[in-house]
PDB file of C-alpha atoms in Angstrom:
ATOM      1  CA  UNK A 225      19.883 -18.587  24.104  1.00 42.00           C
ATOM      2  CA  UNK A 226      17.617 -18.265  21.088  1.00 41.00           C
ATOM      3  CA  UNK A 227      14.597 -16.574  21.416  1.00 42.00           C
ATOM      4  CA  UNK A 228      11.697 -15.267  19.062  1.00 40.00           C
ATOM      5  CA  UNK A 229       8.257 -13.908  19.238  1.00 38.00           C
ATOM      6  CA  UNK A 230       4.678 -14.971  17.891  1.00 36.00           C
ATOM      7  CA  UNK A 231       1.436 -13.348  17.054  1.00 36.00           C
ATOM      8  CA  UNK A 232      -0.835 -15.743  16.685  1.00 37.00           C
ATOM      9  CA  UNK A 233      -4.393 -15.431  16.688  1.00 36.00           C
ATOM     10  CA  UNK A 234      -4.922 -16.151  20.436  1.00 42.00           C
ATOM     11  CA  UNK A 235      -2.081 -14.739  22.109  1.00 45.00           C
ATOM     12  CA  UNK A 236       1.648 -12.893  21.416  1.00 58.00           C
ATOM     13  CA  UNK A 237       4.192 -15.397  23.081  1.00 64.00           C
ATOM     14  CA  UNK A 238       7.567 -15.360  23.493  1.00 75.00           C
ATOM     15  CA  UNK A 239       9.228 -18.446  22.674  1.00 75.00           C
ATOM     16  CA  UNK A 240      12.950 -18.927  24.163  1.00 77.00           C
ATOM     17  CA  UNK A 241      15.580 -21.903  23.698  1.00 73.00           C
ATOM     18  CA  UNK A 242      17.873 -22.857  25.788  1.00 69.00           C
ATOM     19  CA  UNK A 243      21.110 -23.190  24.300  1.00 65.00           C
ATOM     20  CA  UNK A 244      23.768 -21.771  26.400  1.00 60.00           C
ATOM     21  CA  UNK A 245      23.951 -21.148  29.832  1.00 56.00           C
ATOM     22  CA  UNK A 246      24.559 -18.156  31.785  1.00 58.00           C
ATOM     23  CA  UNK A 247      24.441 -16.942  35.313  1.00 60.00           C
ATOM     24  CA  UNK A 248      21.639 -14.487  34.949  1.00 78.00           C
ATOM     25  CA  UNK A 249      19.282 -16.223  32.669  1.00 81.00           C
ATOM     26  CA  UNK A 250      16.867 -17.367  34.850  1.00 86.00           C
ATOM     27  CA  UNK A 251      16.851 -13.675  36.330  1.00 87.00           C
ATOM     28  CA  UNK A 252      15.857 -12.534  32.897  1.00 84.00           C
ATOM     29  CA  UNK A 253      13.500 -14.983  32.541  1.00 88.00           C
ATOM     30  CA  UNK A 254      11.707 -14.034  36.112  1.00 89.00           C
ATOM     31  CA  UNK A 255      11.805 -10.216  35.229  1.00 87.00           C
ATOM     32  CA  UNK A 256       9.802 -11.069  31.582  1.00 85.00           C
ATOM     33  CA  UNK A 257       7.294 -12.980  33.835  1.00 89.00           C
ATOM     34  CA  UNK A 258       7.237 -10.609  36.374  1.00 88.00           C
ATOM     35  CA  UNK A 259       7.278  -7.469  35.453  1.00 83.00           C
ATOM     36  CA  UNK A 260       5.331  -4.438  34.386  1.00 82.00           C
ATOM     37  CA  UNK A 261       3.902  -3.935  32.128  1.00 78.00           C
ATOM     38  CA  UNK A 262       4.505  -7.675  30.146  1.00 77.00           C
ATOM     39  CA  UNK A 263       4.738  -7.127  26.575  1.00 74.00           C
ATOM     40  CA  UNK A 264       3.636 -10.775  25.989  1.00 81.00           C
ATOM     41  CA  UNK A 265       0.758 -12.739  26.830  1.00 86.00           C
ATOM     42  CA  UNK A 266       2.553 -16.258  27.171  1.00 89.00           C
ATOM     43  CA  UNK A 267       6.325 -17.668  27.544  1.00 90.00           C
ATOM     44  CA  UNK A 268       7.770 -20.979  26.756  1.00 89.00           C
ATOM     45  CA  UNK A 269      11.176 -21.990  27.733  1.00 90.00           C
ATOM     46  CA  UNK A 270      12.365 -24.757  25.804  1.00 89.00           C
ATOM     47  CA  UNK A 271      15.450 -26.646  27.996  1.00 90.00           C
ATOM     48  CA  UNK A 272      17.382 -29.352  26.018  1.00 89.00           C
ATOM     49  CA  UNK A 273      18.430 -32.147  28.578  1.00 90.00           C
ATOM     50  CA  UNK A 274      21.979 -30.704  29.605  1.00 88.00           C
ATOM     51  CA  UNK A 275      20.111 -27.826  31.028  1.00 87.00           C
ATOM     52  CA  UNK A 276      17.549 -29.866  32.938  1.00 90.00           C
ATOM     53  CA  UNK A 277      19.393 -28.733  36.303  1.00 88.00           C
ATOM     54  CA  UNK A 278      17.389 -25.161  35.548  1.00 88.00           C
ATOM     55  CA  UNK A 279      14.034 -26.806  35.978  1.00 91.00           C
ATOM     56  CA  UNK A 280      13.655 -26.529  39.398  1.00 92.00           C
ATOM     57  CA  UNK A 281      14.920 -22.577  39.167  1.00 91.00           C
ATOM     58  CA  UNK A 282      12.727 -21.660  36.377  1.00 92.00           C
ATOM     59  CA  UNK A 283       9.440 -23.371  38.262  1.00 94.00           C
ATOM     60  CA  UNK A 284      10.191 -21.447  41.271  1.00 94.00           C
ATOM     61  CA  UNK A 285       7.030 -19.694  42.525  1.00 94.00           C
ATOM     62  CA  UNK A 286       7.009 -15.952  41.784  1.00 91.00           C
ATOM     63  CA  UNK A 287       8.349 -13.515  42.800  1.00 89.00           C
ATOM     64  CA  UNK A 288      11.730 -15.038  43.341  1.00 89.00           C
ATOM     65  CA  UNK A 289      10.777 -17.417  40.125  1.00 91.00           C
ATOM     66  CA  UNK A 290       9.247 -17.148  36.798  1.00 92.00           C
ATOM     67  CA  UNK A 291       6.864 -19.394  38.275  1.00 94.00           C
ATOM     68  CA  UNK A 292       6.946 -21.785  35.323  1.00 94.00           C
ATOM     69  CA  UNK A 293       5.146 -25.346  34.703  1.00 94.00           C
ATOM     70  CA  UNK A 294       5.475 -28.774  32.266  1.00 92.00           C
ATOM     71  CA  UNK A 295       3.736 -28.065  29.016  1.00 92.00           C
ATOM     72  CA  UNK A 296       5.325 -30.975  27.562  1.00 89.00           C
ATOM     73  CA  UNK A 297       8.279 -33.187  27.351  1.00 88.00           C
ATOM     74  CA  UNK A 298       9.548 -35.101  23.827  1.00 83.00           C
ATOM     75  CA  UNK A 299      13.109 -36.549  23.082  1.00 84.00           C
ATOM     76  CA  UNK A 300      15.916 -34.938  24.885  1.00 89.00           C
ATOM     77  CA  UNK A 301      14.025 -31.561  25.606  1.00 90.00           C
ATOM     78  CA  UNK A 302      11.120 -30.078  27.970  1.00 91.00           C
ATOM     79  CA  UNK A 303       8.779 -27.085  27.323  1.00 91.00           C
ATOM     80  CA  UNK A 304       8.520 -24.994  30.317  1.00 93.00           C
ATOM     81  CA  UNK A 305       5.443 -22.295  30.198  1.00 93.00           C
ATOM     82  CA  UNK A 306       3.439 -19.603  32.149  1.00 93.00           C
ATOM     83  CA  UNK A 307       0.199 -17.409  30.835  1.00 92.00           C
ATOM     84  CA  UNK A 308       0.980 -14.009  31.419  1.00 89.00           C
ATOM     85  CA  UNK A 309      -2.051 -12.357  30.727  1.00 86.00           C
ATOM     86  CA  UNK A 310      -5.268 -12.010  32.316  1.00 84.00           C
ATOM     87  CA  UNK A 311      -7.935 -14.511  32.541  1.00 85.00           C
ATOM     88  CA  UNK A 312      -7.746 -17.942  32.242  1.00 86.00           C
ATOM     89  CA  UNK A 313      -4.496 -19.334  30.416  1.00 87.00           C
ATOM     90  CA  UNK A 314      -5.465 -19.978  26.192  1.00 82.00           C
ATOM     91  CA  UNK A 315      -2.171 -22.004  25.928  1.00 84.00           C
ATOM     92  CA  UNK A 316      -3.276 -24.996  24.093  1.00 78.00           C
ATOM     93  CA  UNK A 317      -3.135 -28.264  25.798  1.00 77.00           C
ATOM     94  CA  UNK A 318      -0.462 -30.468  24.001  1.00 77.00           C
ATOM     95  CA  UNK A 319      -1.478 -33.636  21.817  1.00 67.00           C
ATOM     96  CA  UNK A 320      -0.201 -35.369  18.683  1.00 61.00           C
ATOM     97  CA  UNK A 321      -2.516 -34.252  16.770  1.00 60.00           C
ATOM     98  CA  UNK A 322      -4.238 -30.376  16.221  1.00 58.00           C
ATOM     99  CA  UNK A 323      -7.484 -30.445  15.133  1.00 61.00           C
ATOM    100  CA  UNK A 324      -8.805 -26.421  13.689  1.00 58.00           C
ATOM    101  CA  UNK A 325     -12.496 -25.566  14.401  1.00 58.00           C
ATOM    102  CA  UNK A 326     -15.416 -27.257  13.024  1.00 55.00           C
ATOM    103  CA  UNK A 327     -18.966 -28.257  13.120  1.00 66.00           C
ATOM    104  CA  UNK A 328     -20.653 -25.720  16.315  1.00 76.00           C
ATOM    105  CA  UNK A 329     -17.135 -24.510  17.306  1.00 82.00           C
ATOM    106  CA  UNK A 330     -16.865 -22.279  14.509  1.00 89.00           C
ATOM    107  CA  UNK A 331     -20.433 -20.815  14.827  1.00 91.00           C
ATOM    108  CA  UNK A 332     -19.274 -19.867  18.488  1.00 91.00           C
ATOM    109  CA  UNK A 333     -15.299 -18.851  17.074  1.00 90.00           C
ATOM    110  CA  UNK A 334     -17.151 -16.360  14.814  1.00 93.00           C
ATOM    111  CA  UNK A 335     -19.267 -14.707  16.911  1.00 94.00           C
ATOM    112  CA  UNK A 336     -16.937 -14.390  19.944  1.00 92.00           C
ATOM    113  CA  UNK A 337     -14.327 -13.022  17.390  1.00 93.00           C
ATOM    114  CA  UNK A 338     -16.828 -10.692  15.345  1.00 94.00           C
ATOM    115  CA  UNK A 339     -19.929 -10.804  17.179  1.00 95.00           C
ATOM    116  CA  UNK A 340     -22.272 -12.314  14.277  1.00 96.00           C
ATOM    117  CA  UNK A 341     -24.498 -14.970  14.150  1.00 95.00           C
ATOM    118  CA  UNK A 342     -24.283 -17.617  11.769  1.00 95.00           C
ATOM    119  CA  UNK A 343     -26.085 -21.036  11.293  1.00 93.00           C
ATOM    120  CA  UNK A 344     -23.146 -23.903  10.238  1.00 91.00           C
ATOM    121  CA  UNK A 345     -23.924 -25.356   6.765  1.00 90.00           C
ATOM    122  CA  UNK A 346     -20.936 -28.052   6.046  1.00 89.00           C
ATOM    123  CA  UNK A 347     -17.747 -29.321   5.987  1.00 88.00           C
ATOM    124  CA  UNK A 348     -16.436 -28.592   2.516  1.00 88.00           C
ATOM    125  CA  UNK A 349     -12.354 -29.060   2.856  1.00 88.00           C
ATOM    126  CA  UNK A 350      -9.697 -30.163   5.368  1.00 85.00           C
ATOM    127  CA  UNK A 351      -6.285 -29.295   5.093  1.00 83.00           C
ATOM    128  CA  UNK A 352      -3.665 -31.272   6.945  1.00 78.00           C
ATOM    129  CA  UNK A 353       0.126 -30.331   7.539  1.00 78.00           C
ATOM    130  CA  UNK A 354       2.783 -32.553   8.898  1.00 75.00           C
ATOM    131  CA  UNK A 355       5.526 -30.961  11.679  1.00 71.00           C
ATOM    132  CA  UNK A 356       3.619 -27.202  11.925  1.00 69.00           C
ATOM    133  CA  UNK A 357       5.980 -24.815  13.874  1.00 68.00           C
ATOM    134  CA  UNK A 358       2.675 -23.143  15.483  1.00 65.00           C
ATOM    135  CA  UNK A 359       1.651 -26.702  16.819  1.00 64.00           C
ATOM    136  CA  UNK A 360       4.783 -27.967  18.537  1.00 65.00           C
ATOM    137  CA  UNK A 361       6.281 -29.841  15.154  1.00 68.00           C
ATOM    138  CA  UNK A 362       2.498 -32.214  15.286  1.00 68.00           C
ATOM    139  CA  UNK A 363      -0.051 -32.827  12.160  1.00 72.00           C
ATOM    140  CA  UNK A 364      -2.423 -30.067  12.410  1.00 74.00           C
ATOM    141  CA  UNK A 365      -5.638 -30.910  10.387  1.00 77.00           C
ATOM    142  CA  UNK A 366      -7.583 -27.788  10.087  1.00 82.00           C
ATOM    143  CA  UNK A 367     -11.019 -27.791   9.153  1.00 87.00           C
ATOM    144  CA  UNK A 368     -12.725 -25.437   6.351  1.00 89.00           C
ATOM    145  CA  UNK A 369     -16.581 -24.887   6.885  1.00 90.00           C
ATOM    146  CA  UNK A 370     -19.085 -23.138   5.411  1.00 90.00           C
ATOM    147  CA  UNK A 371     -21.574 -20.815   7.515  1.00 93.00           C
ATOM    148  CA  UNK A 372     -25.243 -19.125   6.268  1.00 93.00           C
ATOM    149  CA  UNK A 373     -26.302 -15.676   7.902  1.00 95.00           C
ATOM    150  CA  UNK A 374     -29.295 -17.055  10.356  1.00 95.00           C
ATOM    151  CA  UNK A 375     -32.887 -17.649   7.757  1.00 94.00           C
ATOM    152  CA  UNK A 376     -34.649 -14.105   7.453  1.00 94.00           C
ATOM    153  CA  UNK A 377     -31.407 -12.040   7.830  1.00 93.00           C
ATOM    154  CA  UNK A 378     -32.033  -8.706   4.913  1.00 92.00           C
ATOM    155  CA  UNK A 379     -29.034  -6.887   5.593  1.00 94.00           C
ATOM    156  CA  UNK A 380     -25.975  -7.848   6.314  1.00 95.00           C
ATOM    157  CA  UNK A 381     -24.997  -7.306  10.159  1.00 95.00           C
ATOM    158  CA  UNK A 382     -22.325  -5.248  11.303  1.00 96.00           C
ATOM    159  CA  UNK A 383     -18.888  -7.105  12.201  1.00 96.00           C
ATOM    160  CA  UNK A 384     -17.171  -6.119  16.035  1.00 94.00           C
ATOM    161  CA  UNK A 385     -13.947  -7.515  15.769  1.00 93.00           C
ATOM    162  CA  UNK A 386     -12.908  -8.756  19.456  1.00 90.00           C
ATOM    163  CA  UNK A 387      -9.720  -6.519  19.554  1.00 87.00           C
ATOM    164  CA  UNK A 388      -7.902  -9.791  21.783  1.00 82.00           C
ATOM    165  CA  UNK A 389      -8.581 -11.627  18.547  1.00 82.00           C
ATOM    166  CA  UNK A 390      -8.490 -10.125  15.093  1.00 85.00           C
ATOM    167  CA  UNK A 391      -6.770  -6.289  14.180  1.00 81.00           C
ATOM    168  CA  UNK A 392      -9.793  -5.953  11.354  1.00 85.00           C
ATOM    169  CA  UNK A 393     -12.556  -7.934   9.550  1.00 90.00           C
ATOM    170  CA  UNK A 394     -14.694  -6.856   7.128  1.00 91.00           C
ATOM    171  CA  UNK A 395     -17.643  -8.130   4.241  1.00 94.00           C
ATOM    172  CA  UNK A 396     -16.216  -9.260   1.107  1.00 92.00           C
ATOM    173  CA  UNK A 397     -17.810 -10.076  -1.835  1.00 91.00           C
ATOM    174  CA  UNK A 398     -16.066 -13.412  -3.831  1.00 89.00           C
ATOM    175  CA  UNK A 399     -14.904 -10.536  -6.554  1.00 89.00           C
ATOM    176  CA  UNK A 400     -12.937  -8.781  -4.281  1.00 90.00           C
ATOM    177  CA  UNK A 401     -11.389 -11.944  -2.851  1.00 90.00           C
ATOM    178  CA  UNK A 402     -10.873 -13.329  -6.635  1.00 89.00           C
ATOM    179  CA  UNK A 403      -8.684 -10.511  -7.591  1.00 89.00           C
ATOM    180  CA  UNK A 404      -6.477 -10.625  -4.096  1.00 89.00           C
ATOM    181  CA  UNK A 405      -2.265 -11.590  -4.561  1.00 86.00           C
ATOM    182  CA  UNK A 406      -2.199 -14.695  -3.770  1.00 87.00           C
ATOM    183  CA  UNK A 407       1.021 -15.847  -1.050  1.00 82.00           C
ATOM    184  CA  UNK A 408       1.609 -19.068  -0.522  1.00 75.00           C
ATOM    185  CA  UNK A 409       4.945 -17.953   1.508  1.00 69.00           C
ATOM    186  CA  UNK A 410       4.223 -16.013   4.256  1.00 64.00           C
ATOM    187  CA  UNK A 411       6.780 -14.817   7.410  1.00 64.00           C
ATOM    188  CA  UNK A 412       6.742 -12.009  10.168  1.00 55.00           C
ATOM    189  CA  UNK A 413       8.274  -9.609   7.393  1.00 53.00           C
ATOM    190  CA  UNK A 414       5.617 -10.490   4.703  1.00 65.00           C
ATOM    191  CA  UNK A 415       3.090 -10.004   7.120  1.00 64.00           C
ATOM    192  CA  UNK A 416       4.161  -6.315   8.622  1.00 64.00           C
ATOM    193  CA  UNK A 417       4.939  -5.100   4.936  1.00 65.00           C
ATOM    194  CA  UNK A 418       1.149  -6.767   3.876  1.00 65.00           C
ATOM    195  CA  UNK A 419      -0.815  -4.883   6.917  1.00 63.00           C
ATOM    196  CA  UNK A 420       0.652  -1.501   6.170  1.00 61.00           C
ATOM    197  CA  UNK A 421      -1.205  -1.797   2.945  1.00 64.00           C
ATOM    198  CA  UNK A 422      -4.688  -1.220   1.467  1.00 74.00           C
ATOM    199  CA  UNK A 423      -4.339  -4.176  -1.009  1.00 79.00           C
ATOM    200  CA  UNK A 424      -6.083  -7.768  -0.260  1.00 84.00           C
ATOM    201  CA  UNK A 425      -4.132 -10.284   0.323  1.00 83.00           C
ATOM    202  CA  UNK A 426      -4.653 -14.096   0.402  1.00 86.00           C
ATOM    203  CA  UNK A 427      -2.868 -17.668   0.815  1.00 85.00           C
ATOM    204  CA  UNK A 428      -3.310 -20.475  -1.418  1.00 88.00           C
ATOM    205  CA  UNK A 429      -5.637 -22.135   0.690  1.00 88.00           C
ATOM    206  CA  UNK A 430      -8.480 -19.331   0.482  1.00 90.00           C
ATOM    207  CA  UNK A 431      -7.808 -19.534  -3.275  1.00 90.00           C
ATOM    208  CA  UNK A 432      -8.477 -23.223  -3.734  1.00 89.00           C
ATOM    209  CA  UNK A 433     -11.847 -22.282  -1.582  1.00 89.00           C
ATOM    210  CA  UNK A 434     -12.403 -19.461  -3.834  1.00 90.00           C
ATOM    211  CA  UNK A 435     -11.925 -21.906  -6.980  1.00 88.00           C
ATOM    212  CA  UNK A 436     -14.019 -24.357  -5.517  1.00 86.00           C
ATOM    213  CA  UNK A 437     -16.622 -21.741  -5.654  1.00 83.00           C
ATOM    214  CA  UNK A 438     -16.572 -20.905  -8.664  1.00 80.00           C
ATOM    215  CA  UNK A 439     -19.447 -21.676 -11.148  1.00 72.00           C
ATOM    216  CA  UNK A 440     -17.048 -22.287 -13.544  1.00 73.00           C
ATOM    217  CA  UNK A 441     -14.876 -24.968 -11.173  1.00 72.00           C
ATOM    218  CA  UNK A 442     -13.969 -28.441 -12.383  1.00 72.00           C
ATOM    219  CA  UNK A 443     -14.958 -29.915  -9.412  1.00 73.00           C
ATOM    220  CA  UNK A 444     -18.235 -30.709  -8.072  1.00 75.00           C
ATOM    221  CA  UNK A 445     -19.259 -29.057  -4.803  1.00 80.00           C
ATOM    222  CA  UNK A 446     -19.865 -31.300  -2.108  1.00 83.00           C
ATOM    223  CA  UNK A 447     -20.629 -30.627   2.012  1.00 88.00           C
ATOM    224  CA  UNK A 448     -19.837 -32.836   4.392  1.00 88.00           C
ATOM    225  CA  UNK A 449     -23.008 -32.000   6.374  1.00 88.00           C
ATOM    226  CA  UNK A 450     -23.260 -33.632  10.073  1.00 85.00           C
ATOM    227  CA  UNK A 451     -26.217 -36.418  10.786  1.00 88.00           C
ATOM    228  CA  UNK A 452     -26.904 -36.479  14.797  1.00 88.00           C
ATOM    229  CA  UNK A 453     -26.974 -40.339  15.443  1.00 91.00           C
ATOM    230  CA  UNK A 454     -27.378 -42.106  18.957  1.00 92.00           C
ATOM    231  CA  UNK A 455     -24.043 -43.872  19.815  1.00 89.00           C
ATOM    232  CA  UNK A 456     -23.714 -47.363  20.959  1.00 91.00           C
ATOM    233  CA  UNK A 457     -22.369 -46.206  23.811  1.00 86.00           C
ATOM    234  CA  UNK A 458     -25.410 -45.450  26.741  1.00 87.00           C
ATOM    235  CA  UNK A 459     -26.809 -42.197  26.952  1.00 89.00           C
ATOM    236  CA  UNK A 460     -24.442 -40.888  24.607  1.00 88.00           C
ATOM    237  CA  UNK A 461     -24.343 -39.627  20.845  1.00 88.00           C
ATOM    238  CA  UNK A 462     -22.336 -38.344  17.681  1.00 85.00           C
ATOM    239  CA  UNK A 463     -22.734 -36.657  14.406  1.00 83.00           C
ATOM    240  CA  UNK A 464     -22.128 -38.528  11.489  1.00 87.00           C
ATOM    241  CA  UNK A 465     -20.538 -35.829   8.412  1.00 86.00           C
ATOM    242  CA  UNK A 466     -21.798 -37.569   4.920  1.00 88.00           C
ATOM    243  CA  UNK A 467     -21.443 -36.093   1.532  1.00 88.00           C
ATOM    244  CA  UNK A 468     -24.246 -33.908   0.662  1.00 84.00           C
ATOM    245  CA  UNK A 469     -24.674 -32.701  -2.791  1.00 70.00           C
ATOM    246  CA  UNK A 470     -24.882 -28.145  -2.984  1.00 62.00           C
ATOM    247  CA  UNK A 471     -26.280 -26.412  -6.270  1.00 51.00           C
ATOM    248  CA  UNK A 472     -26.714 -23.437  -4.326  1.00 48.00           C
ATOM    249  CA  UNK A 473     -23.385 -21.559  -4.324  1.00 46.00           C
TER     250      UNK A 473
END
């Protein structure tokens, strides 16, 4: 058995391999689902294909199983997993393909994770990475937009960080941001040592943003800024991002 743990922005999961066998494991494995309190919020059980006989055992209806179900199957192995938490499950559906927030999502993503309002302005990067670990070995494309504070807004409203989602948030002015260390390496270690601090840290992503920017940047600032269009399709319709020129950074 292998097993680690994740925090992730949506949930704290604990992620388990199946590698050898032994008498009690799906006992363990119906105690972590069962018990209480849970420490986690999710469990997947990854069984490679010599161990499929456990299946039936670890998708045994609780309480005499860890009352498990299919996430999804590739090659030789199946991923086995239950929410644990309360509410509906936020275990994301599995595809080839992730696809990070954009367009209205991220208007909603903000304010359900720090209750402010914003008004979406434009796409202005994308960021894609082959076999992530955090999105079952897929391409996750992620999607960087850029949001305005609702027209008439003074001051600048308070942040509520949703404490299911985020452990702070704060205002930052680019300054601060520019003179963060910069990662582009980050694991569970990194990230304890990093939070026990009062310095700003970043990844090489937000710098590229932050460069982007910049008055002073090499490359022209562009938005990808949506156009509603009616489809051919009846009674439906799509938005159409197109390069939009911004002198107003």
């Amino acid at each position: 058995l292998s097993k680690g743990s994740v925090c992730a922005r949506e949930f704290v999961g604990l992620f388990i391999t199946v590698k050898h066998f032994w008498f009690s494991f799906v006992d363990h494995v119906t105690k972590a689902c069962n018990g209480n309190p849970r420490p986690f919020t999710a469990i997947w059980v990854t069984v490679p294909s010599e161990k499929f006989h456990l299946v039936s055992a670890l998708c045994a209806d609780p309480p005499d199983g860890p009352g498990l179900q299919f996430h999804h199957a590739t090659g030789r192995s199946a991923t086995l997993i239950r929410w644990l938490d309360e509410g509906p499950s936020r275990i994301p559906e599995y595809a080839t393909h992730q696809l990070g927030v954009a367009a209205e999502a991220v208007v909603r993503e903000v304010y359900e994770e720090c209750n402010v309002d914003a008004v979406f302005s434009g796409v202005i990067a994308f960021r894609q990475q082959h076999r992530h670990p955090n999105a079952f070995d897929r391409s996750d494309l992620l999607v960087l937009c850029r949001l305005n504070l609702p027209p008439g807004t003074i001051d600048l409203p308070k942040i509520r960080p949703c404490q299911k989602e985020l452990s702070d948030a704060k205002w930052m002015t680019l300054s601060e941001l520019n003179e963060a260390q910069v990662h582009s390496v980050l694991d569970d270690h990194n990230l304890r040592r990093l939070a026990s601090t009062n310095e700003i840290h970043i990844t090489t992503i937000t710098k590229k943003i932050l460069d982007l920017l910049s008055r002073d940047s090499p490359h022209p600032y562009v938005e990808l800024r949506p156009e509603h269009l009616q489809s051919i399709l009846k009674d439906r319709s799509y938005d159409l991002f197109l390069p939009c020129a911004n002198n107003t950074q």
